[in-house]
Amino acid sequence: LLLLSFNLLLFLILLHSWSSSPKTDDHFQKGWVHFNHSFYYISSVKKNWNESRNDCLQRVSVAFLLITDFLCKSFTERLPDRIWIGLKYNESTEWKWVDETPLTQCSFLFVCFSYWLHGEPNGVEKDEHCVEIKRNNADKGWNDAPCTVTKTWICEKKVAL
């Protein structure tokens, strides 16, 4: 209850500071959802992976969603199906987050994680170098997909404490 009160107070303080400061985009705060230590913007329009990343950057987001072990399934289960996240296969033949962190990097507790659906990444279609969250039967997880396909996306903005 104390944590919930603290999160609500923090949200109200941030909301007040944002509403009293000048904005360059009237839609900046619309659509942002608070979860753990970040705010998330879930798009309602579809764009390809690069356009989605650029949209996140324009919204003052550090990057696309970077899945952490703290997010896990509790948050991703609530997301729409087939939504871009900030993970991409790069020229050096490895999966990297948009902040250049390799997917294989472990957390501070040496916990390595990924949420690939069974059999993924599989590269079935040509140029499946970007990652979406996809529902497969009762499971929801990562799927590699062509970056040129248009999908909704999610941006993350960390809360500065």
PDB file of C-alpha atoms in Angstrom:
ATOM      1  CA  LEU A   1       0.000   0.000   0.000  1.00  0.00           C
ATOM      2  CA  LEU A   2       2.878   2.344   0.824  1.00  0.00           C
ATOM      3  CA  LEU A   3       4.544   1.557  -2.514  1.00  0.00           C
ATOM      4  CA  LEU A   4       1.275   2.191  -4.359  1.00  0.00           C
ATOM      5  CA  SER A   5       0.886   5.537  -2.553  1.00  0.00           C
ATOM      6  CA  PHE A   6       4.468   6.467  -3.395  1.00  0.00           C
ATOM      7  CA  ASN A   7       3.973   5.579  -7.083  1.00  0.00           C
ATOM      8  CA  LEU A   8       0.756   7.617  -7.204  1.00  0.00           C
ATOM      9  CA  LEU A   9       2.450  10.589  -5.528  1.00  0.00           C
ATOM     10  CA  LEU A  10       5.411  10.343  -7.903  1.00  0.00           C
ATOM     11  CA  PHE A  11       3.053  10.174 -10.882  1.00  0.00           C
ATOM     12  CA  LEU A  12       1.132  13.263  -9.703  1.00  0.00           C
ATOM     13  CA  ILE A  13       4.363  15.203  -9.164  1.00  0.00           C
ATOM     14  CA  LEU A  14       5.614  14.247 -12.614  1.00  0.00           C
ATOM     15  CA  LEU A  15       2.243  15.038 -14.166  1.00  0.00           C
ATOM     16  CA  HIS A  16       2.228  18.468 -12.511  1.00  0.00           C
ATOM     17  CA  SER A  17       5.793  19.241 -13.601  1.00  0.00           C
ATOM     18  CA  TRP A  18       5.009  18.180 -17.169  1.00  0.00           C
ATOM     19  CA  SER A  19       1.786  20.199 -17.297  1.00  0.00           C
ATOM     20  CA  SER A  20       3.510  23.338 -15.979  1.00  0.00           C
ATOM     21  CA  SER A  21       6.504  23.092 -18.310  1.00  0.00           C
ATOM     22  CA  PRO A  22       6.458  24.112 -21.968  1.00  0.00           C
ATOM     23  CA  LYS A  23       5.852  21.267 -24.417  1.00  0.00           C
ATOM     24  CA  THR A  24       6.995  20.994 -27.996  1.00  0.00           C
ATOM     25  CA  ASP A  25       4.293  18.436 -28.775  1.00  0.00           C
ATOM     26  CA  ASP A  26       0.731  18.712 -27.478  1.00  0.00           C
ATOM     27  CA  HIS A  27       0.336  14.927 -27.683  1.00  0.00           C
ATOM     28  CA  PHE A  28       3.513  14.206 -25.714  1.00  0.00           C
ATOM     29  CA  GLN A  29       1.802  12.938 -22.555  1.00  0.00           C
ATOM     30  CA  LYS A  30      -1.197  11.278 -24.162  1.00  0.00           C
ATOM     31  CA  GLY A  31      -1.044   7.515 -24.149  1.00  0.00           C
ATOM     32  CA  TRP A  32       1.796   7.051 -21.627  1.00  0.00           C
ATOM     33  CA  VAL A  33       1.331   4.321 -18.992  1.00  0.00           C
ATOM     34  CA  HIS A  34       3.381   3.977 -15.802  1.00  0.00           C
ATOM     35  CA  PHE A  35       4.781   0.565 -14.812  1.00  0.00           C
ATOM     36  CA  ASN A  36       7.627  -0.061 -12.344  1.00  0.00           C
ATOM     37  CA  HIS A  37      10.255   2.650 -12.945  1.00  0.00           C
ATOM     38  CA  SER A  38       9.285   3.689 -16.466  1.00  0.00           C
ATOM     39  CA  PHE A  39       6.569   5.204 -18.586  1.00  0.00           C
ATOM     40  CA  TYR A  40       5.479   3.365 -21.731  1.00  0.00           C
ATOM     41  CA  TYR A  41       3.827   4.677 -24.868  1.00  0.00           C
ATOM     42  CA  ILE A  42       1.847   2.113 -26.845  1.00  0.00           C
ATOM     43  CA  SER A  43       1.158   3.299 -30.376  1.00  0.00           C
ATOM     44  CA  SER A  44      -2.220   3.049 -32.033  1.00  0.00           C
ATOM     45  CA  VAL A  45      -0.902   3.388 -35.603  1.00  0.00           C
ATOM     46  CA  LYS A  46       1.358   1.035 -37.525  1.00  0.00           C
ATOM     47  CA  LYS A  47       4.850   1.824 -38.827  1.00  0.00           C
ATOM     48  CA  ASN A  48       7.868  -0.216 -39.860  1.00  0.00           C
ATOM     49  CA  TRP A  49      10.610  -0.864 -37.292  1.00  0.00           C
ATOM     50  CA  ASN A  50      12.833   2.103 -38.253  1.00  0.00           C
ATOM     51  CA  GLU A  51       9.902   4.539 -38.387  1.00  0.00           C
ATOM     52  CA  SER A  52       8.738   3.229 -35.007  1.00  0.00           C
ATOM     53  CA  ARG A  53      12.178   3.789 -33.500  1.00  0.00           C
ATOM     54  CA  ASN A  54      12.261   7.342 -34.890  1.00  0.00           C
ATOM     55  CA  ASP A  55       8.822   8.023 -33.427  1.00  0.00           C
ATOM     56  CA  CYS A  56      10.047   6.891 -30.008  1.00  0.00           C
ATOM     57  CA  LEU A  57      13.040   9.216 -30.259  1.00  0.00           C
ATOM     58  CA  GLN A  58      10.761  12.143 -31.174  1.00  0.00           C
ATOM     59  CA  ARG A  59       8.689  11.427 -28.085  1.00  0.00           C
ATOM     60  CA  VAL A  60      11.787  12.024 -25.951  1.00  0.00           C
ATOM     61  CA  SER A  61      12.065   8.331 -25.327  1.00  0.00           C
ATOM     62  CA  VAL A  62      15.510   6.898 -24.926  1.00  0.00           C
ATOM     63  CA  ALA A  63      14.510   4.045 -27.164  1.00  0.00           C
ATOM     64  CA  PHE A  64      12.066   1.341 -27.997  1.00  0.00           C
ATOM     65  CA  LEU A  65      11.054  -0.951 -25.220  1.00  0.00           C
ATOM     66  CA  LEU A  66      14.028  -2.711 -23.670  1.00  0.00           C
ATOM     67  CA  ILE A  67      12.679  -5.838 -22.020  1.00  0.00           C
ATOM     68  CA  THR A  68      14.255  -6.430 -18.635  1.00  0.00           C
ATOM     69  CA  ASP A  69      13.856  -9.251 -16.191  1.00  0.00           C
ATOM     70  CA  PHE A  70      11.702  -6.879 -14.112  1.00  0.00           C
ATOM     71  CA  LEU A  71       9.158  -6.491 -16.924  1.00  0.00           C
ATOM     72  CA  CYS A  72       8.732 -10.184 -17.573  1.00  0.00           C
ATOM     73  CA  LYS A  73       5.383 -11.515 -18.637  1.00  0.00           C
ATOM     74  CA  SER A  74       3.226  -9.557 -16.202  1.00  0.00           C
ATOM     75  CA  PHE A  75       3.515  -6.440 -18.352  1.00  0.00           C
ATOM     76  CA  THR A  76       3.940  -7.950 -21.815  1.00  0.00           C
ATOM     77  CA  GLU A  77       0.773 -10.034 -21.397  1.00  0.00           C
ATOM     78  CA  ARG A  78      -1.204  -6.780 -21.412  1.00  0.00           C
ATOM     79  CA  LEU A  79       0.310  -5.550 -24.690  1.00  0.00           C
ATOM     80  CA  PRO A  80      -1.433  -5.822 -28.049  1.00  0.00           C
ATOM     81  CA  ASP A  81      -0.396  -8.683 -30.322  1.00  0.00           C
ATOM     82  CA  ARG A  82       2.354  -8.126 -32.918  1.00  0.00           C
ATOM     83  CA  ILE A  83       4.003  -5.047 -31.451  1.00  0.00           C
ATOM     84  CA  TRP A  84       7.582  -3.923 -32.213  1.00  0.00           C
ATOM     85  CA  ILE A  85      10.158  -3.839 -29.413  1.00  0.00           C
ATOM     86  CA  GLY A  86      13.685  -2.406 -29.460  1.00  0.00           C
ATOM     87  CA  LEU A  87      15.585  -5.551 -30.392  1.00  0.00           C
ATOM     88  CA  LYS A  88      17.270  -5.998 -33.775  1.00  0.00           C
ATOM     89  CA  TYR A  89      19.763  -8.303 -35.473  1.00  0.00           C
ATOM     90  CA  ASN A  90      22.769  -6.224 -36.528  1.00  0.00           C
ATOM     91  CA  GLU A  91      25.567  -6.586 -39.050  1.00  0.00           C
ATOM     92  CA  SER A  92      27.923  -8.157 -36.514  1.00  0.00           C
ATOM     93  CA  THR A  93      25.622 -11.198 -36.378  1.00  0.00           C
ATOM     94  CA  GLU A  94      24.112 -10.715 -32.942  1.00  0.00           C
ATOM     95  CA  TRP A  95      20.838  -9.525 -31.462  1.00  0.00           C
ATOM     96  CA  LYS A  96      21.190  -6.088 -29.855  1.00  0.00           C
ATOM     97  CA  TRP A  97      18.894  -3.673 -28.088  1.00  0.00           C
ATOM     98  CA  VAL A  98      18.613  -0.167 -29.547  1.00  0.00           C
ATOM     99  CA  ASP A  99      21.015   1.087 -26.859  1.00  0.00           C
ATOM    100  CA  GLU A 100      23.616  -1.338 -28.336  1.00  0.00           C
ATOM    101  CA  THR A 101      23.407  -3.740 -25.371  1.00  0.00           C
ATOM    102  CA  PRO A 102      23.781  -7.327 -26.616  1.00  0.00           C
ATOM    103  CA  LEU A 103      20.848  -9.624 -25.918  1.00  0.00           C
ATOM    104  CA  THR A 104      23.222 -12.144 -24.339  1.00  0.00           C
ATOM    105  CA  GLN A 105      24.259  -9.698 -21.613  1.00  0.00           C
ATOM    106  CA  CYS A 106      23.122 -10.867 -18.185  1.00  0.00           C
ATOM    107  CA  SER A 107      21.613  -8.787 -15.408  1.00  0.00           C
ATOM    108  CA  PHE A 108      23.492  -7.765 -12.284  1.00  0.00           C
ATOM    109  CA  LEU A 109      22.432 -11.037 -10.648  1.00  0.00           C
ATOM    110  CA  PHE A 110      23.869 -12.955 -13.624  1.00  0.00           C
ATOM    111  CA  VAL A 111      20.388 -13.924 -14.723  1.00  0.00           C
ATOM    112  CA  CYS A 112      20.232 -14.341 -18.487  1.00  0.00           C
ATOM    113  CA  PHE A 113      16.815 -14.187 -20.047  1.00  0.00           C
ATOM    114  CA  SER A 114      14.945 -14.021 -23.301  1.00  0.00           C
ATOM    115  CA  TYR A 115      11.329 -14.493 -24.206  1.00  0.00           C
ATOM    116  CA  TRP A 116      11.615 -16.114 -27.642  1.00  0.00           C
ATOM    117  CA  LEU A 117       8.614 -18.176 -28.654  1.00  0.00           C
ATOM    118  CA  HIS A 118       9.363 -21.863 -29.182  1.00  0.00           C
ATOM    119  CA  GLY A 119      11.440 -22.283 -32.370  1.00  0.00           C
ATOM    120  CA  GLU A 120      12.316 -18.586 -32.616  1.00  0.00           C
ATOM    121  CA  PRO A 121      14.262 -16.826 -33.949  1.00  0.00           C
ATOM    122  CA  ASN A 122      13.903 -18.873 -37.095  1.00  0.00           C
ATOM    123  CA  GLY A 123      14.461 -16.471 -40.016  1.00  0.00           C
ATOM    124  CA  VAL A 124      11.729 -18.194 -42.056  1.00  0.00           C
ATOM    125  CA  GLU A 125      10.963 -15.046 -44.026  1.00  0.00           C
ATOM    126  CA  LYS A 126      13.722 -13.075 -45.739  1.00  0.00           C
ATOM    127  CA  ASP A 127      15.390 -10.393 -43.603  1.00  0.00           C
ATOM    128  CA  GLU A 128      13.738 -11.227 -40.276  1.00  0.00           C
ATOM    129  CA  HIS A 129      16.053  -8.882 -38.380  1.00  0.00           C
ATOM    130  CA  CYS A 130      13.598  -7.129 -36.037  1.00  0.00           C
ATOM    131  CA  VAL A 131      11.631  -8.405 -33.051  1.00  0.00           C
ATOM    132  CA  GLU A 132       7.932  -8.250 -32.253  1.00  0.00           C
ATOM    133  CA  ILE A 133       5.899  -9.518 -29.341  1.00  0.00           C
ATOM    134  CA  LYS A 134       3.514 -12.101 -30.758  1.00  0.00           C
ATOM    135  CA  ARG A 135       0.860 -14.401 -29.361  1.00  0.00           C
ATOM    136  CA  ASN A 136       1.276 -18.068 -30.258  1.00  0.00           C
ATOM    137  CA  ASN A 137      -1.670 -20.069 -28.937  1.00  0.00           C
ATOM    138  CA  ALA A 138      -1.729 -19.440 -25.173  1.00  0.00           C
ATOM    139  CA  ASP A 139       1.857 -18.165 -25.037  1.00  0.00           C
ATOM    140  CA  LYS A 140       3.108 -14.668 -25.813  1.00  0.00           C
ATOM    141  CA  GLY A 141       6.747 -13.986 -26.625  1.00  0.00           C
ATOM    142  CA  TRP A 142       9.332 -12.729 -29.100  1.00  0.00           C
ATOM    143  CA  ASN A 143       9.261 -13.458 -32.810  1.00  0.00           C
ATOM    144  CA  ASP A 144      11.730 -12.355 -35.491  1.00  0.00           C
ATOM    145  CA  ALA A 145      10.025 -10.494 -38.339  1.00  0.00           C
ATOM    146  CA  PRO A 146      10.995  -8.428 -41.411  1.00  0.00           C
ATOM    147  CA  CYS A 147      11.743  -4.833 -40.347  1.00  0.00           C
ATOM    148  CA  THR A 148       9.765  -3.423 -43.288  1.00  0.00           C
ATOM    149  CA  VAL A 149       6.413  -4.787 -42.067  1.00  0.00           C
ATOM    150  CA  THR A 150       4.205  -2.206 -40.347  1.00  0.00           C
ATOM    151  CA  LYS A 151       3.112  -2.876 -36.761  1.00  0.00           C
ATOM    152  CA  THR A 152       2.255  -0.948 -33.636  1.00  0.00           C
ATOM    153  CA  TRP A 153       5.148  -0.359 -31.245  1.00  0.00           C
ATOM    154  CA  ILE A 154       6.008   0.520 -27.663  1.00  0.00           C
ATOM    155  CA  CYS A 155       8.383   3.204 -26.342  1.00  0.00           C
ATOM    156  CA  GLU A 156       9.949   3.386 -22.897  1.00  0.00           C
ATOM    157  CA  LYS A 157      10.948   6.430 -20.894  1.00  0.00           C
ATOM    158  CA  LYS A 158      12.734   5.835 -17.591  1.00  0.00           C
ATOM    159  CA  VAL A 159      11.589   7.827 -14.572  1.00  0.00           C
ATOM    160  CA  ALA A 160      14.415   9.950 -13.208  1.00  0.00           C
ATOM    161  CA  LEU A 161      14.464   9.698  -9.426  1.00  0.00           C
TER     162      LEU A 161
END
